[in-house]
Short mmCIF file of C-alpha atoms in Angstrom, two decimals:
data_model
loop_
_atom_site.label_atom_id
_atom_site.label_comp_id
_atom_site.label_asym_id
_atom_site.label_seq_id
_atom_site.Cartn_x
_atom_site.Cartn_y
_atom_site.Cartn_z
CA UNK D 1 -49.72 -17.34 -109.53
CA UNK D 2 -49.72 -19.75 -106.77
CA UNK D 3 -49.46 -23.53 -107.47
CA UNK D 4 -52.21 -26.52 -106.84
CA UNK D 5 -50.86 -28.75 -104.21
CA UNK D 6 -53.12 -31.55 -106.30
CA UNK D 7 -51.84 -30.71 -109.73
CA UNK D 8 -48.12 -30.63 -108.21
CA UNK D 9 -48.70 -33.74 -106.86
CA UNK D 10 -50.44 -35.20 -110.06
CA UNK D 11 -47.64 -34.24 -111.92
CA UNK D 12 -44.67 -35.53 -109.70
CA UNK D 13 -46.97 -39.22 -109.91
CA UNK D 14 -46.57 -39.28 -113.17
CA UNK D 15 -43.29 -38.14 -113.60
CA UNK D 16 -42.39 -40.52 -111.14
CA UNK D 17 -44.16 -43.34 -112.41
CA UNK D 18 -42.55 -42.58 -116.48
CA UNK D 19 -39.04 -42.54 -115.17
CA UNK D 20 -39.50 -45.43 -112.99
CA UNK D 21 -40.72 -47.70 -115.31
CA UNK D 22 -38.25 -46.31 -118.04
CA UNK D 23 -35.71 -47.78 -115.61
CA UNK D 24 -37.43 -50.81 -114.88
CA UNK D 25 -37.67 -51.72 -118.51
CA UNK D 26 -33.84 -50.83 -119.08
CA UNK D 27 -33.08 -53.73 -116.39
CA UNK D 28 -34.98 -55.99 -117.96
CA UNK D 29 -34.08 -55.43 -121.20
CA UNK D 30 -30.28 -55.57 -119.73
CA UNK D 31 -31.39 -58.85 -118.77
CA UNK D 32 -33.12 -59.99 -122.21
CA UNK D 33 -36.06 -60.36 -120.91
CA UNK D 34 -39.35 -60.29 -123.59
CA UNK D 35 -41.81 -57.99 -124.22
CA UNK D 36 -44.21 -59.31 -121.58
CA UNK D 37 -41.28 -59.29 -118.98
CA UNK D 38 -40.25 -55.74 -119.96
CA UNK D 39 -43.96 -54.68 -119.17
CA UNK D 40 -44.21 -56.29 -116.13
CA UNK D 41 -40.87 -55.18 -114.64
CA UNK D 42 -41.53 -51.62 -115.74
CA UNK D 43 -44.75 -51.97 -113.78
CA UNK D 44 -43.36 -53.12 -110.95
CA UNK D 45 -40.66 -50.86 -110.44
CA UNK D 46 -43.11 -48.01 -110.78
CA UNK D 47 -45.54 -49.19 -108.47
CA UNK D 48 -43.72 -51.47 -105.91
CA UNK D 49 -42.84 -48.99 -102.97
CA UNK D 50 -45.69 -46.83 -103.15
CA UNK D 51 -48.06 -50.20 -102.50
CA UNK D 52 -45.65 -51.43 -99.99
CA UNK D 53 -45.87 -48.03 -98.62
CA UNK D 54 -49.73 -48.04 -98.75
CA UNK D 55 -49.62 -51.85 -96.88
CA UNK D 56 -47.45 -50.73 -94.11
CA UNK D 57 -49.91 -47.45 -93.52
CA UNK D 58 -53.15 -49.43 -93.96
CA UNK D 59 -54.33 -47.75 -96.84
CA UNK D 60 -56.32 -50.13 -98.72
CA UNK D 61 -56.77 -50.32 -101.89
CA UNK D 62 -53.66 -49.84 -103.01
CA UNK D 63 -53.14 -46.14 -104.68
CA UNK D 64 -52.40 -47.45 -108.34
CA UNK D 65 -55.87 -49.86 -108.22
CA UNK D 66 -57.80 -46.36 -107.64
CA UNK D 67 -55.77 -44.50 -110.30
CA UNK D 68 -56.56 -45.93 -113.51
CA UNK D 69 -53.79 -44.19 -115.11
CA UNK D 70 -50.77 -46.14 -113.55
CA UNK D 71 -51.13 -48.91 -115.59
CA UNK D 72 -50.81 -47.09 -119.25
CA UNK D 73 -47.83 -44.75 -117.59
CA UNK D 74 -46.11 -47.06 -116.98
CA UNK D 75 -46.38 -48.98 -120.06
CA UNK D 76 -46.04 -46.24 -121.78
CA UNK D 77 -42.55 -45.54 -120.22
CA UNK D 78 -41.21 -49.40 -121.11
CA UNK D 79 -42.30 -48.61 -124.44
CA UNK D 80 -40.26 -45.47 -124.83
CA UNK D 81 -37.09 -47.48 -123.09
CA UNK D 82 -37.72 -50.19 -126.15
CA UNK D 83 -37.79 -47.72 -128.65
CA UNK D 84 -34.75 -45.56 -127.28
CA UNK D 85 -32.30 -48.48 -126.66
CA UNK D 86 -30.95 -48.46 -129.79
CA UNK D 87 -29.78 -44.75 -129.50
CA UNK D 88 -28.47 -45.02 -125.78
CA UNK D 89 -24.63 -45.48 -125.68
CA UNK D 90 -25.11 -47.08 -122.31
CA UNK D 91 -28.59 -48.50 -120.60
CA UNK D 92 -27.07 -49.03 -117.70
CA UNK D 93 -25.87 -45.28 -117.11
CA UNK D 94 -29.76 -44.38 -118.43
CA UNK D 95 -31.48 -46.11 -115.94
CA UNK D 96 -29.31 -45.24 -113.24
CA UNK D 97 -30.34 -41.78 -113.94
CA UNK D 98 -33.83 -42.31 -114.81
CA UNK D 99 -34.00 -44.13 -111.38
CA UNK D 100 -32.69 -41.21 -109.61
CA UNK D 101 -35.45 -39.29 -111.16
CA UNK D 102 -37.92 -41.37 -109.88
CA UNK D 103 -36.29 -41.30 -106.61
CA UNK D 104 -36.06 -37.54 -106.34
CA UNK D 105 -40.39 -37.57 -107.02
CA UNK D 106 -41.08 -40.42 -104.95
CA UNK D 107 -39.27 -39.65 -101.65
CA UNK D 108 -41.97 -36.65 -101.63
CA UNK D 109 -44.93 -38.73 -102.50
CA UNK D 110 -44.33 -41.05 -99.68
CA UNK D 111 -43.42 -38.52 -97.48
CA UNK D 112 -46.54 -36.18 -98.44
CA UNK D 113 -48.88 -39.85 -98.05
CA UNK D 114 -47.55 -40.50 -94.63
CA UNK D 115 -48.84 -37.24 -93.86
CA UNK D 116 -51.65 -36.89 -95.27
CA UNK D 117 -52.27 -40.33 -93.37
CA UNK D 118 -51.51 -38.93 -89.83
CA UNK D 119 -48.27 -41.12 -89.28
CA UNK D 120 -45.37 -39.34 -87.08
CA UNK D 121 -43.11 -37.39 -88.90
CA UNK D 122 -40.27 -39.71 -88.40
CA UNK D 123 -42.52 -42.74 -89.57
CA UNK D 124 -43.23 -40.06 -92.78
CA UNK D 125 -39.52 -39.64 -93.39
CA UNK D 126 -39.55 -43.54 -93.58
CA UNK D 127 -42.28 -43.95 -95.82
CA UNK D 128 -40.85 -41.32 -98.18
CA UNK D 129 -37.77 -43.75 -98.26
CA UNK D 130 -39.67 -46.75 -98.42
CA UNK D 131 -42.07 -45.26 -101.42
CA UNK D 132 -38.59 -44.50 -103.08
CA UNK D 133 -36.92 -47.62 -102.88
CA UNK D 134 -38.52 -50.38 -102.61
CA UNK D 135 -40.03 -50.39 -106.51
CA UNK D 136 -36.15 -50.71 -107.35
CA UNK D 137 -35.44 -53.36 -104.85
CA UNK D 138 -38.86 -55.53 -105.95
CA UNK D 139 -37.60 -54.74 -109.53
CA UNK D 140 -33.71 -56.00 -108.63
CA UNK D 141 -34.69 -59.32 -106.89
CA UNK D 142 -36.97 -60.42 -109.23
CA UNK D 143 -34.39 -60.30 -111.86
CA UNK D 144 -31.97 -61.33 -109.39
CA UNK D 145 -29.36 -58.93 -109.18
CA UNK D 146 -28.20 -57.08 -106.38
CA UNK D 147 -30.24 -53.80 -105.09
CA UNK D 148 -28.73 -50.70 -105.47
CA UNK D 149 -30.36 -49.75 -101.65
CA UNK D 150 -27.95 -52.53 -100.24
CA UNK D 151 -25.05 -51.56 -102.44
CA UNK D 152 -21.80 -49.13 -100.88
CA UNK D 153 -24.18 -46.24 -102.94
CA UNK D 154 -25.61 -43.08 -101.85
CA UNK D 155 -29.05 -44.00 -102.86
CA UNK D 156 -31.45 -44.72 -99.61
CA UNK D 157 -29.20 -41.96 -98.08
CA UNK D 158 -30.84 -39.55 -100.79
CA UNK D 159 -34.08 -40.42 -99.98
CA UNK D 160 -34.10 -39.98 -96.21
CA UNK D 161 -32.57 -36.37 -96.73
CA UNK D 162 -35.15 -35.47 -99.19
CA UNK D 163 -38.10 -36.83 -96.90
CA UNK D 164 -36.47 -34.76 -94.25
CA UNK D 165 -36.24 -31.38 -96.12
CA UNK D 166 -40.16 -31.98 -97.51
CA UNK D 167 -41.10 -32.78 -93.96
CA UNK D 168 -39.08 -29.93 -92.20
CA UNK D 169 -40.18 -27.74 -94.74
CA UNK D 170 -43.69 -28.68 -94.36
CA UNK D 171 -43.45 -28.35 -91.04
CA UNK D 172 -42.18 -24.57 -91.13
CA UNK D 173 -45.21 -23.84 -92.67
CA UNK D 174 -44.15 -23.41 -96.64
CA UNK D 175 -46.39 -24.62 -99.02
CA UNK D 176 -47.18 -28.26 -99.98
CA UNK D 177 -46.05 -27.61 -103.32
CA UNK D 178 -43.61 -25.63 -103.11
CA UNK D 179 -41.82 -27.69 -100.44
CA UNK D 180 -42.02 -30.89 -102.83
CA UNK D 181 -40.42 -29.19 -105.32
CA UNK D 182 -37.30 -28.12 -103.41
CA UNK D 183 -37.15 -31.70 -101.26
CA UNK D 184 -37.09 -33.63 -105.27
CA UNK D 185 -34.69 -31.35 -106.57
CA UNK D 186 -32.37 -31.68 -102.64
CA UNK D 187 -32.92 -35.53 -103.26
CA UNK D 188 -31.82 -35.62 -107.17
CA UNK D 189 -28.95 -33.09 -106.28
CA UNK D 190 -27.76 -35.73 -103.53
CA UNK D 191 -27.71 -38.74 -106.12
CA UNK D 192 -26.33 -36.96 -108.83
CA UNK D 193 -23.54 -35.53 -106.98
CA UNK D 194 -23.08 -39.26 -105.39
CA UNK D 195 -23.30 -40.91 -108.78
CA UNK D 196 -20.49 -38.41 -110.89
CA UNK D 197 -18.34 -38.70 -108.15
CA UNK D 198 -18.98 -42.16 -106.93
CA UNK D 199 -19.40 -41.29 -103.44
CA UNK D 200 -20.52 -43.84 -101.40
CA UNK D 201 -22.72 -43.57 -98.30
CA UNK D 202 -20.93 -43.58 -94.94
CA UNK D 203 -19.87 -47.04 -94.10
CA UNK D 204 -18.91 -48.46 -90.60
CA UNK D 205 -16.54 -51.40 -91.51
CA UNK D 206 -15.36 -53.91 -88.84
CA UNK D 207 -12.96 -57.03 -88.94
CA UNK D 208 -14.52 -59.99 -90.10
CA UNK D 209 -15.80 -62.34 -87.32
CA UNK D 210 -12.58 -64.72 -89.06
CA UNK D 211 -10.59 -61.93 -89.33
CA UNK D 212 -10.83 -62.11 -85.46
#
């Protein structure tokens, strides 16, 4: 039984857009924000790279204003994130791995929009990133703390490799579906393995211009 490339798709959205928000909400209940705040973060986070994604490709309007169900998903993921808080033994460890979730999905949405768009493959790898990221770093400023992406973390790393093995892959000629499947679970595999053994992405230091 082969798989829809359209229900795959459909699915990873709204996996992508739960887990996101579910993370989005745990930062801004972190930051004791109310329920409005909560809401709007979760949003946010959920939304933010694919529509910066969407801007930078010309793709107008935005994918979440034609997909009526983005709105409720995501609410519906800060609501679970209210309800579960009092059972977590640590938000911060949940939505670090409820955002790697969403990263693992997203990488391949962006990646599979640049595409479908008729953008270079190297400008799709980017957009698979961007699509990934940016929702968390929209989601970090605004409750001004620092973003993971600019953090010593294996996280933006994660993303380019997975929007390299879904456009490789797609490339070779396997499936649309099956392709996003393997490039989520590559780009998941990357950030778990990063974030159990704290392994930081490769970092080029040099002496400080007053170290000089």
């Amino acid at each position: 039984m082969s798989l829809d490339p359209t229900d795959v798709l459909m699915a990873l959205t709204v996996f992508g857009l739960f887990v996101f928000a579910v993370s989005g909400a745990l930062t801004a209940l972190r930051n004791d924000m109310d329920l409005f705040g909560i809401a709007l973060i979760a949003f946010v986070t959920g939304v933010g790279g694919g529509t910066i994604r969407d801007v930078l490709l010309g793709q107008f309007p935005v994918w979440w204003i034609a997909d009526v169900t983005a709105l409720p998903i995501c609410l519906a993921g800060a609501l679970v994130a209210v309800l579960a808080q009092p059972i977590l033994n640590s938000r911060l460890k949940a939505l670090i791995w409820a955002d790697a979730l969403g990263l693992s999905v997203f990488t391949v949405l962006g990646a599979q929009a640049a595409l479908a768009a008729n953008a270079p493959v190297f400008v799709a790898i980017f957009m698979g990133a961007v699509t990934a990221t940016f929702g968390g770093v929209v989601r970090d400023v605004l409750l001004n703390e620092p973003p993971l992406i600019l953090k010593q973390d294996s996280y933006a790393t994660a993303a380019l490799i997975g929007s390299s093995v879904y456009v490789g892959l797609f490339a070779l000629g396997l499936g649309a579906s099956l392709a996003a499947v393997i490039a989520a679970i590559v780009t998941f595999a990357v950030r778990a393995v990063a974030i159990v053994f704290d392994i930081p992405s490769p970092r080029f230091a040099r002496p400080r211009r007053d170290e000089l």
